[in-house]
mmCIF file with all atom_site columns, C-alpha atoms in Angstrom:
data_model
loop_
_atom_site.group_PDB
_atom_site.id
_atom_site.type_symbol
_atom_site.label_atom_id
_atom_site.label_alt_id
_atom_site.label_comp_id
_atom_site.label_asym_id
_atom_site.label_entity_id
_atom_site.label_seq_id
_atom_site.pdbx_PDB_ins_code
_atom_site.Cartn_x
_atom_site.Cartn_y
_atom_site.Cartn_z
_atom_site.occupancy
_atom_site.B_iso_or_equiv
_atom_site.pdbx_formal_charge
_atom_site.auth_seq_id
_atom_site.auth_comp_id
_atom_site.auth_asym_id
_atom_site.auth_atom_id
_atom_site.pdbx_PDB_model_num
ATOM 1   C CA . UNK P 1 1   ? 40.026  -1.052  22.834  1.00 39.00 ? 1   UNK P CA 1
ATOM 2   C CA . UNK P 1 2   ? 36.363  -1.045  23.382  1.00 38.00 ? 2   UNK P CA 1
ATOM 3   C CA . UNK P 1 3   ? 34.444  -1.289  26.890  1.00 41.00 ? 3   UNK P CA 1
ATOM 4   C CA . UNK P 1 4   ? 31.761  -3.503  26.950  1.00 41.00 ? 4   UNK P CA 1
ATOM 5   C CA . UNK P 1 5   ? 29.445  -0.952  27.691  1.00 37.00 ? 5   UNK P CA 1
ATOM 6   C CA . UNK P 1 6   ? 30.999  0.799   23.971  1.00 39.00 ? 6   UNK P CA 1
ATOM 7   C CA . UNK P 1 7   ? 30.607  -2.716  22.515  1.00 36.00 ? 7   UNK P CA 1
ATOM 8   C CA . UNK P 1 8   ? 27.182  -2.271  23.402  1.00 34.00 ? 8   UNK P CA 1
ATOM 9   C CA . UNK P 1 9   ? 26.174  0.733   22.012  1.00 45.00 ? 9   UNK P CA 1
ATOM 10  C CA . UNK P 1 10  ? 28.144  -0.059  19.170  1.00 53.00 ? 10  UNK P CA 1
ATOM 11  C CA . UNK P 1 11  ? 25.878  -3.455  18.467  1.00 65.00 ? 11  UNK P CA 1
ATOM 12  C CA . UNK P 1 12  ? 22.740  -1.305  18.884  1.00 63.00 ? 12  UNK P CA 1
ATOM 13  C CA . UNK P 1 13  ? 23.470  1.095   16.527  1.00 67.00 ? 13  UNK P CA 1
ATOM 14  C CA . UNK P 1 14  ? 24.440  -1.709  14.172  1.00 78.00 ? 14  UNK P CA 1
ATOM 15  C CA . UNK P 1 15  ? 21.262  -3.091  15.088  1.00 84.00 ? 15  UNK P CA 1
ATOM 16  C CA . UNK P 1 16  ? 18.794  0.239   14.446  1.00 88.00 ? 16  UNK P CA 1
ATOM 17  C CA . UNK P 1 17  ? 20.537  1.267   11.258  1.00 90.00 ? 17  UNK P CA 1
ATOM 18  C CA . UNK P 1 18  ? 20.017  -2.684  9.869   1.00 88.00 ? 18  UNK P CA 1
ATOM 19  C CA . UNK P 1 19  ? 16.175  -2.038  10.836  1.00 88.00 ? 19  UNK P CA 1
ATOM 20  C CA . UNK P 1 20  ? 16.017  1.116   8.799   1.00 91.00 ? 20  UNK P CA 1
ATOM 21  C CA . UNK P 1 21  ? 17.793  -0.211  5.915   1.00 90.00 ? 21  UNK P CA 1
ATOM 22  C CA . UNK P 1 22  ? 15.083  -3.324  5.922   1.00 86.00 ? 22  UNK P CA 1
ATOM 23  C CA . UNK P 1 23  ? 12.026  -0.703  6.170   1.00 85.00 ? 23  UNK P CA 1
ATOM 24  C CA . UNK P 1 24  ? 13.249  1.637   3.863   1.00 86.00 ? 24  UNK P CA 1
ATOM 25  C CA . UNK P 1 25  ? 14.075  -1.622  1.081   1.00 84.00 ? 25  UNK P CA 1
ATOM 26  C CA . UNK P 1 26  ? 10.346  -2.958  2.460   1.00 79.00 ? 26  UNK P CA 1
ATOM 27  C CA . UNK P 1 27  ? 8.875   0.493   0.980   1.00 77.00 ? 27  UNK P CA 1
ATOM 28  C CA . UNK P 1 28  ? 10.938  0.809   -2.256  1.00 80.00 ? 28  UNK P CA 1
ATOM 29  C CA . UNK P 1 29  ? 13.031  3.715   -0.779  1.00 85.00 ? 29  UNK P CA 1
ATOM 30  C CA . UNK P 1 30  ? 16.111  5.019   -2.168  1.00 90.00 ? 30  UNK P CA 1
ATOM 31  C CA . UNK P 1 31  ? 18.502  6.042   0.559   1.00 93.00 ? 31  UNK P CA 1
ATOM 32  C CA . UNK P 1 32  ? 18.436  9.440   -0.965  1.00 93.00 ? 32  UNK P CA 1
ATOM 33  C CA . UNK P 1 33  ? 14.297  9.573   -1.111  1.00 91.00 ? 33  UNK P CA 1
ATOM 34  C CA . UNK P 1 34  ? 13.833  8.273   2.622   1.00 92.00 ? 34  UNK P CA 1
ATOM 35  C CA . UNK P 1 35  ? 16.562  11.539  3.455   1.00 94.00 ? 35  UNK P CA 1
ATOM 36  C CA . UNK P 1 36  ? 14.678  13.843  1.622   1.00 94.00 ? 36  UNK P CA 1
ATOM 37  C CA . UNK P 1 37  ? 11.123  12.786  3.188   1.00 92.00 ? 37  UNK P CA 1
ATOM 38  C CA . UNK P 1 38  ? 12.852  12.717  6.419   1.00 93.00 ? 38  UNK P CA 1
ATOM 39  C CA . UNK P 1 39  ? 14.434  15.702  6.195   1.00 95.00 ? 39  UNK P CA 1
ATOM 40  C CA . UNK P 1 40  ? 18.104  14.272  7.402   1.00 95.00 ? 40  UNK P CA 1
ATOM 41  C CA . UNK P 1 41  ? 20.887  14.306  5.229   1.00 94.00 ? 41  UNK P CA 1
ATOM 42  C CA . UNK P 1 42  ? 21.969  11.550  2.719   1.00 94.00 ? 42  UNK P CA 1
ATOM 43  C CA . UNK P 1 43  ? 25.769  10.772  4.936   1.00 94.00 ? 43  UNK P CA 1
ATOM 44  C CA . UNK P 1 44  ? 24.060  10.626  7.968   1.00 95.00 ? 44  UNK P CA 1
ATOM 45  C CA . UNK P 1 45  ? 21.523  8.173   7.191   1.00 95.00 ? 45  UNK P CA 1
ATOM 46  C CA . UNK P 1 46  ? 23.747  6.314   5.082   1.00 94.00 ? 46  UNK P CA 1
ATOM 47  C CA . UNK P 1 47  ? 26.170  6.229   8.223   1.00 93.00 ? 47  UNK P CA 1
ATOM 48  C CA . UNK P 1 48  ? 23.133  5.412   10.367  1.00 93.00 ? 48  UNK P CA 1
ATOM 49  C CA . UNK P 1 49  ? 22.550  2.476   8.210   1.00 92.00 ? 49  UNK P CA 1
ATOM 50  C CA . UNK P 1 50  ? 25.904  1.070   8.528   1.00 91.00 ? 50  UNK P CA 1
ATOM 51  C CA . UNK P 1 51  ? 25.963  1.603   12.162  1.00 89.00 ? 51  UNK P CA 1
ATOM 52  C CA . UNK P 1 52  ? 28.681  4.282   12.603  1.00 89.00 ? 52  UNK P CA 1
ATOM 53  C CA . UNK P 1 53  ? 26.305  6.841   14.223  1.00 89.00 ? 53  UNK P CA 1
ATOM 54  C CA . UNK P 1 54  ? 22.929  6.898   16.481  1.00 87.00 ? 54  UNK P CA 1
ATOM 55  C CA . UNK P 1 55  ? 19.883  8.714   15.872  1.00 88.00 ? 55  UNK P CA 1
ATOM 56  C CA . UNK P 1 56  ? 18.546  11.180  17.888  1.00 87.00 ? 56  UNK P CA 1
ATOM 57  C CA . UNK P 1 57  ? 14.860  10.937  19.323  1.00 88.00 ? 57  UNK P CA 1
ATOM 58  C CA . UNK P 1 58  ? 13.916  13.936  16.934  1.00 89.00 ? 58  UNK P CA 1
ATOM 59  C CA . UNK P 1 59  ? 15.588  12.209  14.027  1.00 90.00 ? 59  UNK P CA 1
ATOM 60  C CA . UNK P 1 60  ? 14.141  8.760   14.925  1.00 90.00 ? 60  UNK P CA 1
ATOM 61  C CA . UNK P 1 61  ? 10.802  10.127  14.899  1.00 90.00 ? 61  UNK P CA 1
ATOM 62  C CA . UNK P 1 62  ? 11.328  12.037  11.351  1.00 93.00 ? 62  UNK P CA 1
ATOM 63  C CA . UNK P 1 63  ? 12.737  8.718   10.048  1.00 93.00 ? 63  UNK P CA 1
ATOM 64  C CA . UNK P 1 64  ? 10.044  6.673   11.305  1.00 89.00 ? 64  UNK P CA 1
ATOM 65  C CA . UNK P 1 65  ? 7.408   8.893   10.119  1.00 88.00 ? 65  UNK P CA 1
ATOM 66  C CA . UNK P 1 66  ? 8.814   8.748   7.020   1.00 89.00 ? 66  UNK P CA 1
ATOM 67  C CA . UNK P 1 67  ? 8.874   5.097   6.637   1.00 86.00 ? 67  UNK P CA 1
ATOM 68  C CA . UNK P 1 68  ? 5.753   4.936   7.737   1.00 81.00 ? 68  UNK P CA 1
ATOM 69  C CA . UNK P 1 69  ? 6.391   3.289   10.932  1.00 80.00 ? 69  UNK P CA 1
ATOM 70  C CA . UNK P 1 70  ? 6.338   3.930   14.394  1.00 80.00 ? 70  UNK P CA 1
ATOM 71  C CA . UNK P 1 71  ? 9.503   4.826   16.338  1.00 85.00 ? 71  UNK P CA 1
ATOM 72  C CA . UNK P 1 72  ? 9.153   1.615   18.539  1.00 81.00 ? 72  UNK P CA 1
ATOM 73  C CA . UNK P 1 73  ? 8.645   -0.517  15.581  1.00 79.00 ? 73  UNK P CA 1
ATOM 74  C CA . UNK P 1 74  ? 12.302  0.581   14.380  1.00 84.00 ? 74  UNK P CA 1
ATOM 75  C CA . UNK P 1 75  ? 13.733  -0.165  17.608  1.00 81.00 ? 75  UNK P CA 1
ATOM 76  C CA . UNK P 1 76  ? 11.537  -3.409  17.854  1.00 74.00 ? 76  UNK P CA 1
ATOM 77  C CA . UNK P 1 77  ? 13.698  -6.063  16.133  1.00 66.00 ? 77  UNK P CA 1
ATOM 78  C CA . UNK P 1 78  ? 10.890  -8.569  15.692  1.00 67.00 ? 78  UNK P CA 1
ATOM 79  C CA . UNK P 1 79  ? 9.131   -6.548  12.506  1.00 60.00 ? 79  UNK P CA 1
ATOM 80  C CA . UNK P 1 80  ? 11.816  -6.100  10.363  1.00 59.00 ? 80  UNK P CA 1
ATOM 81  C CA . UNK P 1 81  ? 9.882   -7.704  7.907   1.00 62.00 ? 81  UNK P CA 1
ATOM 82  C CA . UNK P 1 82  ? 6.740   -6.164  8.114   1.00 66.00 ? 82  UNK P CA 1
ATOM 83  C CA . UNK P 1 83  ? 5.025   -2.912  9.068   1.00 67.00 ? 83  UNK P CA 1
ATOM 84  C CA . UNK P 1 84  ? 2.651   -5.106  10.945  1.00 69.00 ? 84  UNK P CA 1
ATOM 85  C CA . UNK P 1 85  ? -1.235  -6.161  10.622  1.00 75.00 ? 85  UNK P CA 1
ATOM 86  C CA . UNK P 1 86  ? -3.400  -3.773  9.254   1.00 79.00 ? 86  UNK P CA 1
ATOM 87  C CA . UNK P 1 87  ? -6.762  -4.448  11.213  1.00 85.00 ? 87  UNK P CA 1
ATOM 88  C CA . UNK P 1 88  ? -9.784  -3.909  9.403   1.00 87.00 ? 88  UNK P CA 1
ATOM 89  C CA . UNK P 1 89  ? -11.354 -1.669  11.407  1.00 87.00 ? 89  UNK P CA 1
ATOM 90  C CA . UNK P 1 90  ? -8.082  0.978   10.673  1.00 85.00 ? 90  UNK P CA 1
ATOM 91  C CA . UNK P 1 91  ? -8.374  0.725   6.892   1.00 87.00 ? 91  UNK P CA 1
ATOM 92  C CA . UNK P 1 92  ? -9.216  3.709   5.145   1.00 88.00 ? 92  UNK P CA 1
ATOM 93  C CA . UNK P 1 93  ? -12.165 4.046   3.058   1.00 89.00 ? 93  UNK P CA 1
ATOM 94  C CA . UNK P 1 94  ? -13.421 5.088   -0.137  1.00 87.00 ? 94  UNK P CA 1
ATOM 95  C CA . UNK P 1 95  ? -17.333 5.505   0.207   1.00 87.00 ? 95  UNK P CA 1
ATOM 96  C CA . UNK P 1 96  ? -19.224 4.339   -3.534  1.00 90.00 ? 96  UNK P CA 1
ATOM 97  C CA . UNK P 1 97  ? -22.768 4.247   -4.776  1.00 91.00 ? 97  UNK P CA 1
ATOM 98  C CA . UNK P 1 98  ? -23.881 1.360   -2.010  1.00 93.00 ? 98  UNK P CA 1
ATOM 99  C CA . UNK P 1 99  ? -20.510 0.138   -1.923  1.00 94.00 ? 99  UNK P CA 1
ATOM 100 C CA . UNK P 1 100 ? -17.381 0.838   -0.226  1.00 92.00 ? 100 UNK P CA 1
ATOM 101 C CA . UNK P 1 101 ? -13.395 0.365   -1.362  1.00 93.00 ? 101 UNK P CA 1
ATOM 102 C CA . UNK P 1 102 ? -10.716 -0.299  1.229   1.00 91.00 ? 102 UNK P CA 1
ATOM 103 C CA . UNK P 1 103 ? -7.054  0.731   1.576   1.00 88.00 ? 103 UNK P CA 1
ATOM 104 C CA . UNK P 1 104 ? -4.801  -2.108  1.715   1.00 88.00 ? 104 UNK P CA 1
ATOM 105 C CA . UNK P 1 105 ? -1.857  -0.840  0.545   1.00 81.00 ? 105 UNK P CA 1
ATOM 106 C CA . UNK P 1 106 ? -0.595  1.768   2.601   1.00 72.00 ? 106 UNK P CA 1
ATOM 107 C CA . UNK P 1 107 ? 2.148   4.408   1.837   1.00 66.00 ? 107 UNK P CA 1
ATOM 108 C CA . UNK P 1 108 ? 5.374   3.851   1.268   1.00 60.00 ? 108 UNK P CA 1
ATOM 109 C CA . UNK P 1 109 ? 4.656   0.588   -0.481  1.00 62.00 ? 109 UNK P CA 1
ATOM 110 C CA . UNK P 1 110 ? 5.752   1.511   -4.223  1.00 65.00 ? 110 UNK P CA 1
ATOM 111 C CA . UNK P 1 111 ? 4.917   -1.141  -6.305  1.00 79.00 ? 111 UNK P CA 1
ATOM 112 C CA . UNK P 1 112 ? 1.550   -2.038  -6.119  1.00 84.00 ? 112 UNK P CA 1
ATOM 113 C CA . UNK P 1 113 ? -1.994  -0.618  -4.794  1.00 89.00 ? 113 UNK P CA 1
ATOM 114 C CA . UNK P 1 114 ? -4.121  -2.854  -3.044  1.00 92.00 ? 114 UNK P CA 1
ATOM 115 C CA . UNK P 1 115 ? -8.062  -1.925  -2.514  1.00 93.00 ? 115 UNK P CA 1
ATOM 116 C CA . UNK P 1 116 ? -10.775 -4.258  -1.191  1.00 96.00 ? 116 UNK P CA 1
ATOM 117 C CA . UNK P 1 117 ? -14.143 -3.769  -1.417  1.00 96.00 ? 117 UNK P CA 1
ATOM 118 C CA . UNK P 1 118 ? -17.217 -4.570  -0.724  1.00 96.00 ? 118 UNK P CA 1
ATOM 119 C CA . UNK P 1 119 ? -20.914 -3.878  -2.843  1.00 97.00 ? 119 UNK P CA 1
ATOM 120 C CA . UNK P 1 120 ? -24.291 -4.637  -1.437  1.00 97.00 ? 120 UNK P CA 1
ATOM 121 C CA . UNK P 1 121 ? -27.008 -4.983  -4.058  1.00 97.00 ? 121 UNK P CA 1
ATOM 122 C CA . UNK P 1 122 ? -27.498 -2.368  -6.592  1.00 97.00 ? 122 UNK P CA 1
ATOM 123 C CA . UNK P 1 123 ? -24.097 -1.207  -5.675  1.00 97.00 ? 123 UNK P CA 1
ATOM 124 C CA . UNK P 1 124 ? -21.306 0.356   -8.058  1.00 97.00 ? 124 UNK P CA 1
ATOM 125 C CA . UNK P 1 125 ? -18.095 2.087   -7.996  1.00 96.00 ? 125 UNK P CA 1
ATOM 126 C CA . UNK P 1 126 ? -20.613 5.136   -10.008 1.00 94.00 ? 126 UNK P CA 1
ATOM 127 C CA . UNK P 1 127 ? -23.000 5.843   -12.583 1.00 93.00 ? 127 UNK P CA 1
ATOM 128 C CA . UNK P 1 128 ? -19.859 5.982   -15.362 1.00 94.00 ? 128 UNK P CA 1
ATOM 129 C CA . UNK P 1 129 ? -17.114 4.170   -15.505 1.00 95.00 ? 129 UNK P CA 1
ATOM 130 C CA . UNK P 1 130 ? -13.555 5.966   -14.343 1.00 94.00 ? 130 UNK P CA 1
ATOM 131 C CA . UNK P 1 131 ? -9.910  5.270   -15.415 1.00 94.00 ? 131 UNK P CA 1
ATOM 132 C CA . UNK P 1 132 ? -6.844  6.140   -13.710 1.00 92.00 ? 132 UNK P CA 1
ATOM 133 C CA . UNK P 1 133 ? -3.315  6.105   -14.718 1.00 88.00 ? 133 UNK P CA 1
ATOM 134 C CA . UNK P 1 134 ? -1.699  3.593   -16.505 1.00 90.00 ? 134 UNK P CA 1
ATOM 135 C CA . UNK P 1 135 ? -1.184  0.644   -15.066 1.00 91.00 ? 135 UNK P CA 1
ATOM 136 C CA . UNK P 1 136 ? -1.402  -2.828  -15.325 1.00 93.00 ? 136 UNK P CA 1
ATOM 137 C CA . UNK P 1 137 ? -4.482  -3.426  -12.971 1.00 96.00 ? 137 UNK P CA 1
ATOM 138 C CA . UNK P 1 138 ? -5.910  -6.426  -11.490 1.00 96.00 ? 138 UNK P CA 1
ATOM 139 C CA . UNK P 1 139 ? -9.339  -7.347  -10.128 1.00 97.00 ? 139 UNK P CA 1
ATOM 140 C CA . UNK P 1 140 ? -10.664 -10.233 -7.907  1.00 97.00 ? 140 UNK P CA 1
ATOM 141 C CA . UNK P 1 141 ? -14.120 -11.725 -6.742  1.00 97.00 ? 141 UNK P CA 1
ATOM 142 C CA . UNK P 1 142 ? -13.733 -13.268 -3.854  1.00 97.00 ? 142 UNK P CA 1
ATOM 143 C CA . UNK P 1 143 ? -17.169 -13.552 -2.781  1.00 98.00 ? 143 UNK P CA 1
ATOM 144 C CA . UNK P 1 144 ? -20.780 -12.950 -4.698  1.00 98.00 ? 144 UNK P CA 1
ATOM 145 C CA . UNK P 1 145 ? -21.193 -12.088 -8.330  1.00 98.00 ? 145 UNK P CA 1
ATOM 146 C CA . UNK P 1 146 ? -20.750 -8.708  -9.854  1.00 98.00 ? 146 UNK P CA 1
ATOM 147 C CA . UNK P 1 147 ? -20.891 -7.096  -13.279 1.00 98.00 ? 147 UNK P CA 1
ATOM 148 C CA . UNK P 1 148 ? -17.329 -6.133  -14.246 1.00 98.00 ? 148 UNK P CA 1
ATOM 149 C CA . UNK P 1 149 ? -17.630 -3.295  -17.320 1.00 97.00 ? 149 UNK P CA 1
ATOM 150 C CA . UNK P 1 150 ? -14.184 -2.654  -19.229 1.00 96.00 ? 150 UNK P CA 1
ATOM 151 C CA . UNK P 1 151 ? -15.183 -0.352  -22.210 1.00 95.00 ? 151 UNK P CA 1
ATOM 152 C CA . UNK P 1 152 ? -17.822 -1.528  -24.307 1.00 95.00 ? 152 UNK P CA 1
ATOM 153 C CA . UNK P 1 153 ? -17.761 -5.181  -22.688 1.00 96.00 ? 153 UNK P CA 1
ATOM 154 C CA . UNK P 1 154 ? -19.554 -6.258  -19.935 1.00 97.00 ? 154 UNK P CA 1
ATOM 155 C CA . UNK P 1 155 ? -18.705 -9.294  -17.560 1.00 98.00 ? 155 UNK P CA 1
ATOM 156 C CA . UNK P 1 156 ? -20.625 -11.534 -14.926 1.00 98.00 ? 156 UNK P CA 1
ATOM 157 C CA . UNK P 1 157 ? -17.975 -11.994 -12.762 1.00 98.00 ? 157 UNK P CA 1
ATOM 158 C CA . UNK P 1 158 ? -18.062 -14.829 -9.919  1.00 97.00 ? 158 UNK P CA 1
ATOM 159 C CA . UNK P 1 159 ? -16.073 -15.537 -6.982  1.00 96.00 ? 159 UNK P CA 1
ATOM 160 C CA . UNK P 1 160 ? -12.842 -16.837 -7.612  1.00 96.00 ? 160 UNK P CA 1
ATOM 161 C CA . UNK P 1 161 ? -12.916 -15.150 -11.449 1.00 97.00 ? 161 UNK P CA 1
ATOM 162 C CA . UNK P 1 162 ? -10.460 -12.484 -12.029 1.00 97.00 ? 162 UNK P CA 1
ATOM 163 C CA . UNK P 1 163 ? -9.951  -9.926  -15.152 1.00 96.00 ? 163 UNK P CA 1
ATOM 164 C CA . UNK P 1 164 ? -6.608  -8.176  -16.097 1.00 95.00 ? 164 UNK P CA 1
ATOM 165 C CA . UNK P 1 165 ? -6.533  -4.958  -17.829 1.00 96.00 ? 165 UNK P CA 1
ATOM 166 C CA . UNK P 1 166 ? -5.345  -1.649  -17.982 1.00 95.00 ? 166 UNK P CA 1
ATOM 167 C CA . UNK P 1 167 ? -6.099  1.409   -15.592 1.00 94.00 ? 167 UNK P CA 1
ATOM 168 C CA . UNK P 1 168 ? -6.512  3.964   -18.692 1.00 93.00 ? 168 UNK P CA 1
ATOM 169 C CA . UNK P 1 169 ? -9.583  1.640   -19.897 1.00 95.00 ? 169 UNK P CA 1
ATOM 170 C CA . UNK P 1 170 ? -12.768 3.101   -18.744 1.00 96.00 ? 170 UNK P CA 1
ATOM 171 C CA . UNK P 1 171 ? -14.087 0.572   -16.220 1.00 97.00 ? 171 UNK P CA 1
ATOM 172 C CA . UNK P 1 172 ? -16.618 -0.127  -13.966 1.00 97.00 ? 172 UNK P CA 1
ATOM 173 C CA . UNK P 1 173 ? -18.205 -2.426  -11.048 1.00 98.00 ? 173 UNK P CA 1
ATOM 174 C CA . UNK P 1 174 ? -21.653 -3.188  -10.433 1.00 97.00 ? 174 UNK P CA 1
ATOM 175 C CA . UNK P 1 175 ? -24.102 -5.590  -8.609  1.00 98.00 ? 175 UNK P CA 1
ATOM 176 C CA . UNK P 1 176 ? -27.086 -6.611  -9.702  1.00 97.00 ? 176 UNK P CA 1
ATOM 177 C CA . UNK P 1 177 ? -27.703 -9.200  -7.841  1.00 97.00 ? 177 UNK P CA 1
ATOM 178 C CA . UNK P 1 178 ? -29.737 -9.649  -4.749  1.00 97.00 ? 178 UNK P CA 1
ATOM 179 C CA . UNK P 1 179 ? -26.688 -10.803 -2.362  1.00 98.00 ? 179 UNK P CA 1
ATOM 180 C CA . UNK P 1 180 ? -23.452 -8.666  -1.270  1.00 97.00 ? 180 UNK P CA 1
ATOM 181 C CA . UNK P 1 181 ? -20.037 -9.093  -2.991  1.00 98.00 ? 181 UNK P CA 1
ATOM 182 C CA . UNK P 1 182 ? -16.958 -8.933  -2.060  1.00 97.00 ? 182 UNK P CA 1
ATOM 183 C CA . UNK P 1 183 ? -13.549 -7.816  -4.465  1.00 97.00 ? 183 UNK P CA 1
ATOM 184 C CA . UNK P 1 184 ? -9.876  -6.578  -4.582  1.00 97.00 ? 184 UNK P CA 1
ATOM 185 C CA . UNK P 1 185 ? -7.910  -4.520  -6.869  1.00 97.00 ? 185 UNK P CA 1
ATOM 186 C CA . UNK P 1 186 ? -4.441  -4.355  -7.387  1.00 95.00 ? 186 UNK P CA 1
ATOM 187 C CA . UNK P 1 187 ? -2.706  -2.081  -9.412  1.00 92.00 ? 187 UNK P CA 1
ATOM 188 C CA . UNK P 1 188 ? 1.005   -1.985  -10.357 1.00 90.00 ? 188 UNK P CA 1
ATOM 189 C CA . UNK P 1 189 ? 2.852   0.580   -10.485 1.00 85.00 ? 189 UNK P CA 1
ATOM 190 C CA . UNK P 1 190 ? 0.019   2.723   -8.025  1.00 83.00 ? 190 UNK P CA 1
ATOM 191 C CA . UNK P 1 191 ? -1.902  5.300   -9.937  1.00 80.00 ? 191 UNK P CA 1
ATOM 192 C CA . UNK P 1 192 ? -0.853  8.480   -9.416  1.00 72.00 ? 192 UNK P CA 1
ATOM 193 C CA . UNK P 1 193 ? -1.798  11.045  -7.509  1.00 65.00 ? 193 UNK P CA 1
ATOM 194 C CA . UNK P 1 194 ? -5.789  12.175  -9.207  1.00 58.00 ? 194 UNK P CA 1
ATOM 195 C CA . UNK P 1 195 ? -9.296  12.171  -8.145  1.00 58.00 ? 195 UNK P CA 1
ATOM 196 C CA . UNK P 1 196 ? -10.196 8.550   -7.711  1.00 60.00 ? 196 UNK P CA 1
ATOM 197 C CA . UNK P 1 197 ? -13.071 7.082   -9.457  1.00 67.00 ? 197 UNK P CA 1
ATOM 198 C CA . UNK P 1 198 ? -13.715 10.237  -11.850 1.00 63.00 ? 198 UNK P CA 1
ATOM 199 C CA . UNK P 1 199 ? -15.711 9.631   -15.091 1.00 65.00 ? 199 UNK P CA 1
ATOM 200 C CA . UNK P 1 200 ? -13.658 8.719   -17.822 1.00 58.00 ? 200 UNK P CA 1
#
């Protein structure tokens, strides 16, 4: 028979491994790829999971890191759903030709790549247009007007107008207009790992 203070630490575990289960799902993480990047085994992190062990503080940080979390986020059961707000001022950046391209998608997300950006006038993402990967690729106005080059075409795009194409098609952004503009890309699956924005 269990004390209440086993009960306890019983419910807790319960409670951390149900928090790393949600992350790791919330990234796209096979039980067996979150071990490896964590550099725990496979049983104990399926056993963490299910609540029949703890985690140390070493292991909780390796776990978290790997998730891309913070320790007190997995022992914070109000985020389960989310590895929080990214503010704006944290994003990373891609620095362009007068323009700059924003991170929104951070790692371990799996399925899709995110970018915002943002062109002042005169602005591209280069003098040539790039490709990258294959995949199916999104992108977004959402404020301004900018030239949108896929291939041999060429497209005034304005906010609100999206195009839909893929990656491997040599494309390119532009504004030649005289006010800044705003955009997103999203990619699915993310491109793999290559220099961004090279010339096709």
């Amino acid at each position: 028979m269990f004390s209440g203070e086993d009960a306890v630490e019983s419910s807790a575990e319960t409670e951390l491994g149900r928090r790393v289960a949600s992350f790791r799902e919330l990234g796209g993480l096979s039980l067996r790829a979150l071990a490896a990047a964590a550099g725990v085994s496979s049983s104990f992190l399926s056993q963490l999971e299910n609540g029949h062990t703890n985690a140390s503080v070493a292991s909780l940080r390796k776990i978290a890191a790997a998730l891309g979390v913070t320790p007190a986020q997995l022992l914070d059961d109000t985020s389960v759903h989310t590895r929080g707000v990214l503010r704006a001022a944290d994003r990373p950046s891609l620095p362009l030709e007068g323009a700059e391209k924003y991170v929104l998608s951070l790692p371990p997300l799996r399925n899709l790549e995110v970018y915002a950006g943002r062109f002042e006038p005169g602005g591209s993402t280069g003098s040539e247009a790039y490709v990258h990967g294959n995949s199916q690729e999104l992108f977004l106005v959402t404020s301004g007007e900018v030239v949108f080059q896929l291939a041999e075409e060429r497209y005034t795009m304005r906010a609100d107008d999206s195009i839909e194409f893929l990656s491997s098609v040599p494309h390119r952004v532009l504004n030649t207009s005289d006010a800044p503009a705003s955009v997103v890309w999203i990619n699915s699956p993310p491109t793999p790992n290559e220099s961004p924005h090279a010339p096709a």
